[in-house]
CSV table of C-alpha atoms in Angstrom, one decimal:
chain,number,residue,atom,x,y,z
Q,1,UNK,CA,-1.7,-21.8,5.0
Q,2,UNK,CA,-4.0,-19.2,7.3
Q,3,UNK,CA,-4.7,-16.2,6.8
Q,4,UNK,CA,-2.7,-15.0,9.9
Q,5,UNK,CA,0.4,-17.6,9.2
Q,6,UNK,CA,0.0,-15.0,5.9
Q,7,UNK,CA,0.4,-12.0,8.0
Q,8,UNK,CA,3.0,-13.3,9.9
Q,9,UNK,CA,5.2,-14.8,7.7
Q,10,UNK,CA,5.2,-11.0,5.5
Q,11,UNK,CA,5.2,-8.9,8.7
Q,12,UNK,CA,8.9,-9.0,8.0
Q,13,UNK,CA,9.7,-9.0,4.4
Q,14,UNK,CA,6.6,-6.5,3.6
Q,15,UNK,CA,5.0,-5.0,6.2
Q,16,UNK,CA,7.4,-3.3,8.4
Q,17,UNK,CA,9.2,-1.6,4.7
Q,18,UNK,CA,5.7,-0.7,3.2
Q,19,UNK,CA,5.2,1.4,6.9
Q,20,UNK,CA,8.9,2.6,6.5
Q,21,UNK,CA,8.7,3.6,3.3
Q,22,UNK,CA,5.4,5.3,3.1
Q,23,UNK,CA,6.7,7.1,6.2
Q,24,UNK,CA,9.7,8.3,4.1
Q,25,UNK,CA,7.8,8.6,0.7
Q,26,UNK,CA,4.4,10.6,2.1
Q,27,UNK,CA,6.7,13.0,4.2
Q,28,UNK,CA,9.1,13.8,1.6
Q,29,UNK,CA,5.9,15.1,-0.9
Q,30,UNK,CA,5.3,17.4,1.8
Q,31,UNK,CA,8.6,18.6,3.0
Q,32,UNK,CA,10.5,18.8,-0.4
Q,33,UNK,CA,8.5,21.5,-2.4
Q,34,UNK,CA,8.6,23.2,0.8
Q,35,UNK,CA,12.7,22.7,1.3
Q,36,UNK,CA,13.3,23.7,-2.5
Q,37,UNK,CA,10.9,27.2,-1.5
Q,38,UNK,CA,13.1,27.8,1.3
Q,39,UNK,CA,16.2,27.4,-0.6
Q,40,UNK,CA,14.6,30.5,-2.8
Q,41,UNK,CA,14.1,28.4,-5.8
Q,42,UNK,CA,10.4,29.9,-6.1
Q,43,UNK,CA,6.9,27.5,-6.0
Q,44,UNK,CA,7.4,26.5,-10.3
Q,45,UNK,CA,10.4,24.4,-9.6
Q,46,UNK,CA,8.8,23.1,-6.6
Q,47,UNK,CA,5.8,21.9,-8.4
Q,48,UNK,CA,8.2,20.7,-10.8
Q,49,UNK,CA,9.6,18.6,-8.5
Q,50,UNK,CA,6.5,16.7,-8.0
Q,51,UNK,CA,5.8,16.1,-11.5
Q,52,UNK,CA,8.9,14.7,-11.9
Q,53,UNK,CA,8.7,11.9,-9.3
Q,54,UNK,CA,5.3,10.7,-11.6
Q,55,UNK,CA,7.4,11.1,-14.5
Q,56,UNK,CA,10.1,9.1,-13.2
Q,57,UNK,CA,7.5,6.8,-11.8
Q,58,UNK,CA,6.2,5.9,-15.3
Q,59,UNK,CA,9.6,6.0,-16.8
Q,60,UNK,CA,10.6,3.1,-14.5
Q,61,UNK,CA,7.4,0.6,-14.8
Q,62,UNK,CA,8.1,-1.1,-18.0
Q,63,UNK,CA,11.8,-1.7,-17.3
Q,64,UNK,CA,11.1,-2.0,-13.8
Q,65,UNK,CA,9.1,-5.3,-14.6
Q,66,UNK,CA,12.3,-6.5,-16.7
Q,67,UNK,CA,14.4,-5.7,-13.6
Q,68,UNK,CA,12.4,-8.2,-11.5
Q,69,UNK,CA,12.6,-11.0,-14.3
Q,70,UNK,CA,16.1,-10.6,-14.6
Q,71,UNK,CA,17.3,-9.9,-10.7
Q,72,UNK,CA,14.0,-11.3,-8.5
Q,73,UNK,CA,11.2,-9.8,-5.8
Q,74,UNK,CA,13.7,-9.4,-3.4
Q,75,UNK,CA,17.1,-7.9,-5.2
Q,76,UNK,CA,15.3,-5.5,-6.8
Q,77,UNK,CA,13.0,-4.3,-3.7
Q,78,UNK,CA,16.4,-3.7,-1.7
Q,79,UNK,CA,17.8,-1.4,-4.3
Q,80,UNK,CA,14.4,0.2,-5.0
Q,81,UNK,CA,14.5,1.7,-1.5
Q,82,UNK,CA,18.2,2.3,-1.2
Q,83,UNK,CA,17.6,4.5,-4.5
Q,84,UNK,CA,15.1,6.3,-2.9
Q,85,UNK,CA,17.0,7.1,0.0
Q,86,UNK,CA,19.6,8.0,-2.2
Q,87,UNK,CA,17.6,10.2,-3.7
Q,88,UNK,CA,16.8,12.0,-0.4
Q,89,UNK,CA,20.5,12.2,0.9
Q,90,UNK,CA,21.2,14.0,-2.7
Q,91,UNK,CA,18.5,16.5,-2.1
Q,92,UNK,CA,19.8,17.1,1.3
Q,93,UNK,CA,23.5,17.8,-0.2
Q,94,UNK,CA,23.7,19.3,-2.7
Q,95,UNK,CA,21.8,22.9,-3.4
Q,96,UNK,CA,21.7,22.7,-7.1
Q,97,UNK,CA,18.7,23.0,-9.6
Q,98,UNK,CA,20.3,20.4,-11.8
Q,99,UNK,CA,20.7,17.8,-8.9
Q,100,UNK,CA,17.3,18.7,-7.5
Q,101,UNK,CA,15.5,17.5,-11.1
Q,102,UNK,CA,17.8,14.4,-11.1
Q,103,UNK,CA,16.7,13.1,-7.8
Q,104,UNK,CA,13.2,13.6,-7.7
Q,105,UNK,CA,12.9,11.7,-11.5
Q,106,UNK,CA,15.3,9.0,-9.4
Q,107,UNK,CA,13.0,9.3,-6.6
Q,108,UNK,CA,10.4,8.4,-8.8
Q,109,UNK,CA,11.7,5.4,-10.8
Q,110,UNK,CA,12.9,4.0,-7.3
Q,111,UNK,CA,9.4,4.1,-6.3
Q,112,UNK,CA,7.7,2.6,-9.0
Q,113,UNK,CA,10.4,-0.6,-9.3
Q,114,UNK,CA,10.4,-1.4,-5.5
Q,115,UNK,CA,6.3,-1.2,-5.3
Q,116,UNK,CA,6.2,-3.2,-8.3
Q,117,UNK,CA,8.4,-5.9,-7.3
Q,118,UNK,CA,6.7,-5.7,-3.7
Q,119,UNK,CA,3.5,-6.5,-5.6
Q,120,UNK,CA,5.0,-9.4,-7.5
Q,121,UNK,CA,6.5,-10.9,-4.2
Q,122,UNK,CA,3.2,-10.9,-2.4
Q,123,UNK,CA,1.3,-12.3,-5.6
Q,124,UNK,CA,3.9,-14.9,-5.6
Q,125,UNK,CA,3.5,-15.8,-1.7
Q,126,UNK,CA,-0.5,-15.4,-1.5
Q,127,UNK,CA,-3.4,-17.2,-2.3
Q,128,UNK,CA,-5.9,-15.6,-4.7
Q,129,UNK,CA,-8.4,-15.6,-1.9
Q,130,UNK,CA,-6.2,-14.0,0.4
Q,131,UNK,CA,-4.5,-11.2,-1.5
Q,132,UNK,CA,-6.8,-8.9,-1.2
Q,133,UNK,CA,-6.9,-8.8,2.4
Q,134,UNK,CA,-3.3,-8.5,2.5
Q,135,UNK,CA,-2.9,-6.1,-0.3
Q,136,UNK,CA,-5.7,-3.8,1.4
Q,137,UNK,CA,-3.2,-4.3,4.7
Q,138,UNK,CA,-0.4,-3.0,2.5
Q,139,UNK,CA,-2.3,-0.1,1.4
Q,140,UNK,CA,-3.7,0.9,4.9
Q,141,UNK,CA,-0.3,0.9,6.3
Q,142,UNK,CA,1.0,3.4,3.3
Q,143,UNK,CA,-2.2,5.8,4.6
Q,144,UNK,CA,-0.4,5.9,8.0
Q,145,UNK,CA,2.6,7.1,6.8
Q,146,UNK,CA,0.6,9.4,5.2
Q,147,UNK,CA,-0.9,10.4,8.7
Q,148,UNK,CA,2.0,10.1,10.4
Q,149,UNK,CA,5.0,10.9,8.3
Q,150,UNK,CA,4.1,14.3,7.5
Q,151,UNK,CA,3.4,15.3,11.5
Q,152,UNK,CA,6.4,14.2,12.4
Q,153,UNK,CA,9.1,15.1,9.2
Q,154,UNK,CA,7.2,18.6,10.0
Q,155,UNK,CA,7.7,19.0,13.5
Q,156,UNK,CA,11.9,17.8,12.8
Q,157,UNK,CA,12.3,20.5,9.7
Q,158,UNK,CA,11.0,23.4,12.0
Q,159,UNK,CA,13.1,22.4,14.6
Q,160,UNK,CA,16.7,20.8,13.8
Q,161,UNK,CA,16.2,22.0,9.5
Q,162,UNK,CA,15.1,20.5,6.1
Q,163,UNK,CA,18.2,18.6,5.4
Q,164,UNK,CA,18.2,16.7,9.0
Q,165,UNK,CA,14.7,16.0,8.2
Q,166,UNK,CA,15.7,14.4,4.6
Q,167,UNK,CA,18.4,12.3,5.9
Q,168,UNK,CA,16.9,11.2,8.5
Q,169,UNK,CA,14.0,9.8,6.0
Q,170,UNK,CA,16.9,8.8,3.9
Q,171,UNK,CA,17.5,6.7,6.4
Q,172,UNK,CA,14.3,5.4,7.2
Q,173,UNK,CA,14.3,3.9,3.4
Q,174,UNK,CA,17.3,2.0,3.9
Q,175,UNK,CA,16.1,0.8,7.3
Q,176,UNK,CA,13.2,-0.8,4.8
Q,177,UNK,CA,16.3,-1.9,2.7
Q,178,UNK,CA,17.6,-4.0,5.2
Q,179,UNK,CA,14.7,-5.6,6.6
Q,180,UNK,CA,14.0,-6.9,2.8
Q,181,UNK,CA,17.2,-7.9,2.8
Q,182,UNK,CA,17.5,-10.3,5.9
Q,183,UNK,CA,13.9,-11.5,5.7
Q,184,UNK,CA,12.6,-12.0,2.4
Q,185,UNK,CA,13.1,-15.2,0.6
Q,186,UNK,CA,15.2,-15.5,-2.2
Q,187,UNK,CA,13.3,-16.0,-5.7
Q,188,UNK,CA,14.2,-19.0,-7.4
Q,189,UNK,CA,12.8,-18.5,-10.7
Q,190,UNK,CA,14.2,-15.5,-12.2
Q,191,UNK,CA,15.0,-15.8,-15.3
Q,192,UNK,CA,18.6,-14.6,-16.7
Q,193,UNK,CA,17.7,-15.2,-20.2
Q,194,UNK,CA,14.6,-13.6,-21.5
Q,195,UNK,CA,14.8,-11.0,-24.3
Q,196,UNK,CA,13.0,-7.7,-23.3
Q,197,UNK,CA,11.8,-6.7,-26.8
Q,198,UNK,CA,10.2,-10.1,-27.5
Q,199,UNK,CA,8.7,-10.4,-23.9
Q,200,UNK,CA,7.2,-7.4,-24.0
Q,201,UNK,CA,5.5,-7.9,-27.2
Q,202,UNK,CA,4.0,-10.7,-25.9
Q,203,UNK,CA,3.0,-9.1,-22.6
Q,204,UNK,CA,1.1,-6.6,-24.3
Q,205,UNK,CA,-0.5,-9.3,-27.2
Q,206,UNK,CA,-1.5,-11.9,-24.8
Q,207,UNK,CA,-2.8,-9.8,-22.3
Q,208,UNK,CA,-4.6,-7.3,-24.7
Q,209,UNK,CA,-7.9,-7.8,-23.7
Q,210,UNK,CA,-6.9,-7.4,-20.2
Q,211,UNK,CA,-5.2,-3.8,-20.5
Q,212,UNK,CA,-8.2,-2.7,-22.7
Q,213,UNK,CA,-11.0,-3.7,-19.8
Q,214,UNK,CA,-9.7,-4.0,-16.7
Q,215,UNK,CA,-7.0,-1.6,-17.4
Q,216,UNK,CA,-9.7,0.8,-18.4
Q,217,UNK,CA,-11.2,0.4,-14.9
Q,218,UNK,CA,-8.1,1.2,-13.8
Q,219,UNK,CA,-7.6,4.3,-15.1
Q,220,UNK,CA,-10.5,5.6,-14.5
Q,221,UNK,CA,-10.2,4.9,-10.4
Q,222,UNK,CA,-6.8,5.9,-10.7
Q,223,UNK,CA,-7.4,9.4,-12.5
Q,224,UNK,CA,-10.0,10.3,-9.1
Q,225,UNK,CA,-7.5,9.3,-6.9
Q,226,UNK,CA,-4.5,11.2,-8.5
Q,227,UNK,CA,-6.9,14.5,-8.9
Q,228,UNK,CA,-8.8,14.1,-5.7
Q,229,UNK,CA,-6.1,16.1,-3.3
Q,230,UNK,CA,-6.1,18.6,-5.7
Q,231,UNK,CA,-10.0,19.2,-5.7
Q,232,UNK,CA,-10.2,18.9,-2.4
Q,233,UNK,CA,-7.6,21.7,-1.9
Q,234,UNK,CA,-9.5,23.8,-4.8
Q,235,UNK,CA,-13.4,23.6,-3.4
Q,236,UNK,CA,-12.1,24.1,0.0
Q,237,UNK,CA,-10.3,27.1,-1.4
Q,238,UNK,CA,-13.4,28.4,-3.7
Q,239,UNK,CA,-16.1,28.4,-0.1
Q,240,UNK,CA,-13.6,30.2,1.4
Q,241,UNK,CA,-11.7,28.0,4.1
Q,242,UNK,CA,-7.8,28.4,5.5
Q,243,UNK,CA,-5.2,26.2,4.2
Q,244,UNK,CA,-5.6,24.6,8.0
Q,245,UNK,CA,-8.9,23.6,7.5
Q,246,UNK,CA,-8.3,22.4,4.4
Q,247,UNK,CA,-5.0,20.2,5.4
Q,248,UNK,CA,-7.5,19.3,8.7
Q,249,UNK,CA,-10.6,18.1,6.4
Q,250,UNK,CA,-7.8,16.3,4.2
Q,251,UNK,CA,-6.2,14.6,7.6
Q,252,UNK,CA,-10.0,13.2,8.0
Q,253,UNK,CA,-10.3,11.7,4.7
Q,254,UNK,CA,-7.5,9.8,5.2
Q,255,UNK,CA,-8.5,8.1,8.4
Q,256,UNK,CA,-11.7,7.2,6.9
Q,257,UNK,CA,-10.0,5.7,4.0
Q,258,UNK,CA,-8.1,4.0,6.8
Q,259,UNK,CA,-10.7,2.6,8.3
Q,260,UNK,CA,-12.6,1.4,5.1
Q,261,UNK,CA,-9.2,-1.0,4.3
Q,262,UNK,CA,-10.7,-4.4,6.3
Q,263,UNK,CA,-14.1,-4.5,4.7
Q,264,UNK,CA,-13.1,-3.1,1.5
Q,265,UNK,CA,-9.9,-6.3,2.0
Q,266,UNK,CA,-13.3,-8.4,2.4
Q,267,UNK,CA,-15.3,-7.9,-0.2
Q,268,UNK,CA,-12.3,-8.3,-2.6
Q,269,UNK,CA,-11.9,-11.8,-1.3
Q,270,UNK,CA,-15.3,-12.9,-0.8
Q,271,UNK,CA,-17.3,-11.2,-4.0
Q,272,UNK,CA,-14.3,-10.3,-6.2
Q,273,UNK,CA,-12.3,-7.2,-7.2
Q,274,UNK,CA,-14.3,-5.8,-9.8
Q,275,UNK,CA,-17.1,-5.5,-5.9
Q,276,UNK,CA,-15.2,-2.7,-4.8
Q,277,UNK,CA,-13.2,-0.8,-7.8
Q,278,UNK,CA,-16.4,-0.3,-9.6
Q,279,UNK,CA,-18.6,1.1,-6.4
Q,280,UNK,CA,-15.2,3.1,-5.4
Q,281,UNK,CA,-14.9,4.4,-8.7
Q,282,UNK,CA,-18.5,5.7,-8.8
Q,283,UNK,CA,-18.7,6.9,-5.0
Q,284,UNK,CA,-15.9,9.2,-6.1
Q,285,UNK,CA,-17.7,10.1,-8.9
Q,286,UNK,CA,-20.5,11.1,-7.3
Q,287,UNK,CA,-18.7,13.3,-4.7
Q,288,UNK,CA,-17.4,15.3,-7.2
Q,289,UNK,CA,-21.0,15.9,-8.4
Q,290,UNK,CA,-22.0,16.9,-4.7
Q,291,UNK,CA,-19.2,19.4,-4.4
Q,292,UNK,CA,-20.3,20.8,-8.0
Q,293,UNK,CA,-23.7,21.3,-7.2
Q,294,UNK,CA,-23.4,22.5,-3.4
Q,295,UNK,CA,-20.7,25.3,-2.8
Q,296,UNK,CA,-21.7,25.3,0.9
Q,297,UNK,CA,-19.5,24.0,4.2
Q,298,UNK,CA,-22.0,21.5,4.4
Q,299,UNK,CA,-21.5,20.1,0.7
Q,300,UNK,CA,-17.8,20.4,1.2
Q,301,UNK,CA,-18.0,18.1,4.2
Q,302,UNK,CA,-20.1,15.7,1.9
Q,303,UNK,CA,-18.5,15.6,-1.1
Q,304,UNK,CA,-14.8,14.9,0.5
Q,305,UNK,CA,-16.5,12.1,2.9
Q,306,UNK,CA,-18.2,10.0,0.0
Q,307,UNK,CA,-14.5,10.8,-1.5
Q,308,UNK,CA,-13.0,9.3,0.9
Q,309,UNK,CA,-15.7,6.5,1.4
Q,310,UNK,CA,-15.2,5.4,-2.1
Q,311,UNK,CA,-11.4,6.1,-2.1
Q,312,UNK,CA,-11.2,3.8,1.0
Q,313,UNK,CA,-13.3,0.7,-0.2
Q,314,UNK,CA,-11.1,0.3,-3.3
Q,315,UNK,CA,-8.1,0.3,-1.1
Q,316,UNK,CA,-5.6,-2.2,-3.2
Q,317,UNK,CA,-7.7,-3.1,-5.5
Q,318,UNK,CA,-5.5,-2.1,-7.8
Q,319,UNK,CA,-2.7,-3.8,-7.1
Q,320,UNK,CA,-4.9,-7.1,-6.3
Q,321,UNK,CA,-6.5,-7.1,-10.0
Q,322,UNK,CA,-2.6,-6.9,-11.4
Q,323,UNK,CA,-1.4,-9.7,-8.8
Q,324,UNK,CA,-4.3,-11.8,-9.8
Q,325,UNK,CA,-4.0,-11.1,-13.9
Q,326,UNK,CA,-0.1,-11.7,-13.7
Q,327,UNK,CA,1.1,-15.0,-15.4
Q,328,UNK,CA,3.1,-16.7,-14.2
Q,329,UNK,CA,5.9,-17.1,-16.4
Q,330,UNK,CA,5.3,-13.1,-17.7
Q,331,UNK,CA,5.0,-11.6,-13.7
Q,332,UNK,CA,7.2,-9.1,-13.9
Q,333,UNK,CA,6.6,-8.0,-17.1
Q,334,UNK,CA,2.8,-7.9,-16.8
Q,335,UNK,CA,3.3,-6.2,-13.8
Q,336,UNK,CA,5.6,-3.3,-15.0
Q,337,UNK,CA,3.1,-2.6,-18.0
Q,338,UNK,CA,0.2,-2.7,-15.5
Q,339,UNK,CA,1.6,-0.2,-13.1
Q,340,UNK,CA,2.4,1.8,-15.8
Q,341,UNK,CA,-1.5,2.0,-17.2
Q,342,UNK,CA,-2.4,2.5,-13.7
Q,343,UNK,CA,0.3,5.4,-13.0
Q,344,UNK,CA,-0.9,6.9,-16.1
Q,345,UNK,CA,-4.3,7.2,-14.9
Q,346,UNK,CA,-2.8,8.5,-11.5
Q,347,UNK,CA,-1.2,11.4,-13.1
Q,348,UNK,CA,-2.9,12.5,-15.4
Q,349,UNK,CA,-5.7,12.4,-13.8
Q,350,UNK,CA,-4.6,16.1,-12.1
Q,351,UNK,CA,-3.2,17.6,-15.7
Q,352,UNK,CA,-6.7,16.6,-16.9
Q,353,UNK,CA,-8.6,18.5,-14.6
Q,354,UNK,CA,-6.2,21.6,-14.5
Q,355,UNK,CA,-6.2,21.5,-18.7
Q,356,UNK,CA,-10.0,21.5,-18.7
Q,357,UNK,CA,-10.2,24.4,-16.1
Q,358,UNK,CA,-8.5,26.2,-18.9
Q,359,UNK,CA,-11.6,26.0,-20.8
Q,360,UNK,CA,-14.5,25.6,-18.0
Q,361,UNK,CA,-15.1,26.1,-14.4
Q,362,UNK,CA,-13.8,23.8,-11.6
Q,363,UNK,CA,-17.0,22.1,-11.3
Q,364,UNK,CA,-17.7,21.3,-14.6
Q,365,UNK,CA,-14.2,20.4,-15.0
Q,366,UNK,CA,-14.8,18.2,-12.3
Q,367,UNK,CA,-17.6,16.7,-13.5
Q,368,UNK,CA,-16.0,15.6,-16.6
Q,369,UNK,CA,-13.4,13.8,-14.7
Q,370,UNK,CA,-15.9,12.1,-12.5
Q,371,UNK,CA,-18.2,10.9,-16.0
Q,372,UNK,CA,-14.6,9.8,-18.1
Q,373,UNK,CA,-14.1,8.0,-14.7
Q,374,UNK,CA,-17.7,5.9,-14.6
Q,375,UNK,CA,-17.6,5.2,-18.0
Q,376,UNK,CA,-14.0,3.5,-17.3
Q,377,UNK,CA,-15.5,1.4,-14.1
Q,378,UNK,CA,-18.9,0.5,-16.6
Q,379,UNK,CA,-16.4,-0.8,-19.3
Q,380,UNK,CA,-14.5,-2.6,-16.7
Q,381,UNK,CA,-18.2,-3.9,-15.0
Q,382,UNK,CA,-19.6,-5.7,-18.2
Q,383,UNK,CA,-16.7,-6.5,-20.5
Q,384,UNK,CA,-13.6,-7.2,-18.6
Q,385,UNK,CA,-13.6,-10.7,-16.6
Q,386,UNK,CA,-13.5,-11.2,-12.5
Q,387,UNK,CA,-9.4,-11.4,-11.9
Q,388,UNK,CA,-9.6,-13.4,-8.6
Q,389,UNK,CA,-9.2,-17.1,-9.3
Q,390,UNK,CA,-10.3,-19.8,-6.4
Q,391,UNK,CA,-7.2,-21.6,-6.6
């Protein structure tokens, strides 16, 4: 099969959702702190909320990859994203502290299960030497939600409220639901039977090596990317600009990672995985180090462009590596434990930096994220093995 009989035949199935839900997903980050200030709950709770969508996110990967074993791709995609718009018509209902935690953990763990059985379907559907160019599609398409979601969930909550704005990206996840639903293929080898203690034990022995080399790369990519809209917001903050040049310089970086997603999609297929994550990894690396050293407007505008530039070419690479490693007959489990190394990085990659700023400054904070992060994409570079196979 082509590359472009590819696109077509997941323009349907995977696609159209990832741009729905990324619409819903990147404008509820924005709008729901700011709904749960408005309701007079005060900023802690809506930080809270935050951190307890990546709690629920890693609470959800392990099982989530049991989930897929047991029910299939597609099952378990169509209730990950009518979860999360469950999640979203609870927020919008009921004004309640209790009910607020309990949907953004649900949010979270409805994330985390419908991206990972998203990842297993297109592993399953792909060829090795054509995942990463669909997985780097994927990924740009969750960057323009991330452009346009917010825009427009912004523009609705000023004029017509917060909860209209919720529901109506409530709805917008079951919209995704139901496009899964009547145009993904069923998967015919789940497996009813399989004992989740004794699987799991032998996900993580079989596949040690792998979580200990190229889950270290992981991390370590994961851990900038996590942290990066939090420095960005802080070194902006610390040369003096607005929160609108800020959120304007942030808008930027995103279309440049944007438009790094085809050759960084490239590379992955025609040099291997480990050609972009590594390079990303230390791109980002190395912008922190400019924005350390040069507290000007100048090095701002540096620093968040190589950010950006590095962010961009490891677009999917992520979930490429864990679609290639996956075996077949351990996918889902494989998977779940992969997302979860990989979400670990991702969020603690901000409670790193903000627990070191306890102790140093925000650049040499900074700069000990960036070297925990090289030294994760050098172990990856020389020990762990290339993941794409030429089938």
């Amino acid at each position: 099969m082509s590359i472009r009989q590819t696109f077509r035949q997941l323009l349907l199935p995977i696609f159209l959702p990832t741009m729905l839900s990324f619409i819903s997903l990147r404008t509820s980050l924005v709008l729901l702190p700011l709904y749960v200030i408005h309701e007079g709950y005060g900023a802690t709770l809506a930080g809270l909320i935050i951190s307890l969508r990546g709690i629920g996110m890693l609470c959800a990967d392990v099982p989530g990859g049991f989930l897929v074993t047991k029910l299939g791709d597609k099952w378990v995609m169509v209730i990950g994203h009518l979860l999360a718009g469950l999640a979203l018509a609870l927020f919008a209902a009921f004004d309640m502290r209790s009910m607020f935690i309990f949907s953004a953990l649900l949010s979270g763990a409805a994330f985390a299960v419908m991206m990972l059985a998203r990842l297993s379907y297109v592993g399953d559907k792909c060829e090795a030497h054509e995942r990463g160019r669909v997985i780097a599609t994927m990924a740009s398409l969750q960057r323009i939600g991330g452009i346009v979601g917010p825009l427009g969930g912004g523009v609705i909550a000023t004029w017509y409220g917060y909860e209209a704005a919720l529901l109506l990206l409530a709805l917008l996840s079951s919209l995704a639901a139901l496009s899964v639903y009547l145009f993904c293929d069923a998967d015919p080898n789940v497996d009813h039977d399989s004992s989740h203690g004794h699987a799991f034990i032998a996900t993580l022995k079989d596949n040690r090596k792998i979580f200990l080399t190229s889950g270290a790369g992981a991390i370590g990519l994961m851990s900038l990317r996590g942290a990066s809209p939090l420095l960005i917001t802080l070194f902006g903050n610390f040369i003096g600009l607005s929160a609108a040049e800020i959120g304007f310089f942030a808008s930027l970086t995103t279309v440049l990672e944007f438009i790094m997603f085809l050759p960084g999609g490239y590379i992955m297929d025609r040099w291997g995985r480990k050609c972009t994550l590594v390079p990303g990894t230390l791109f980002m690396a190395v912008s922190l180090l400019v924005l350390s050293l040069f507290s000007t407007f100048s090095g701002y505008i540096a620093g968040t462009f190589l950010m950006a530039l590095g962010n961009g070419l490891a677009t999917g690479v992520i979930m490429s590596i864990g679609s290639d490693l996956a075996p077949d007959e351990q996918r889902g489990q494989f998977l779940g434990v992969w997302r979860f190394v990989s979400d670990l990085g991702f969020t603690g990659g901000p409670l790193f930096v903000t627990g070191l700023m306890g102790f140093f400054s925000l650049g040499i904070s900074s700069l000990i994220l960036g070297g925990f992060s090289s030294g994760c994409a050098l172990v990856m570079w020389f020990f762990a093995p290339e993941s794409m196979r030429k089938d």
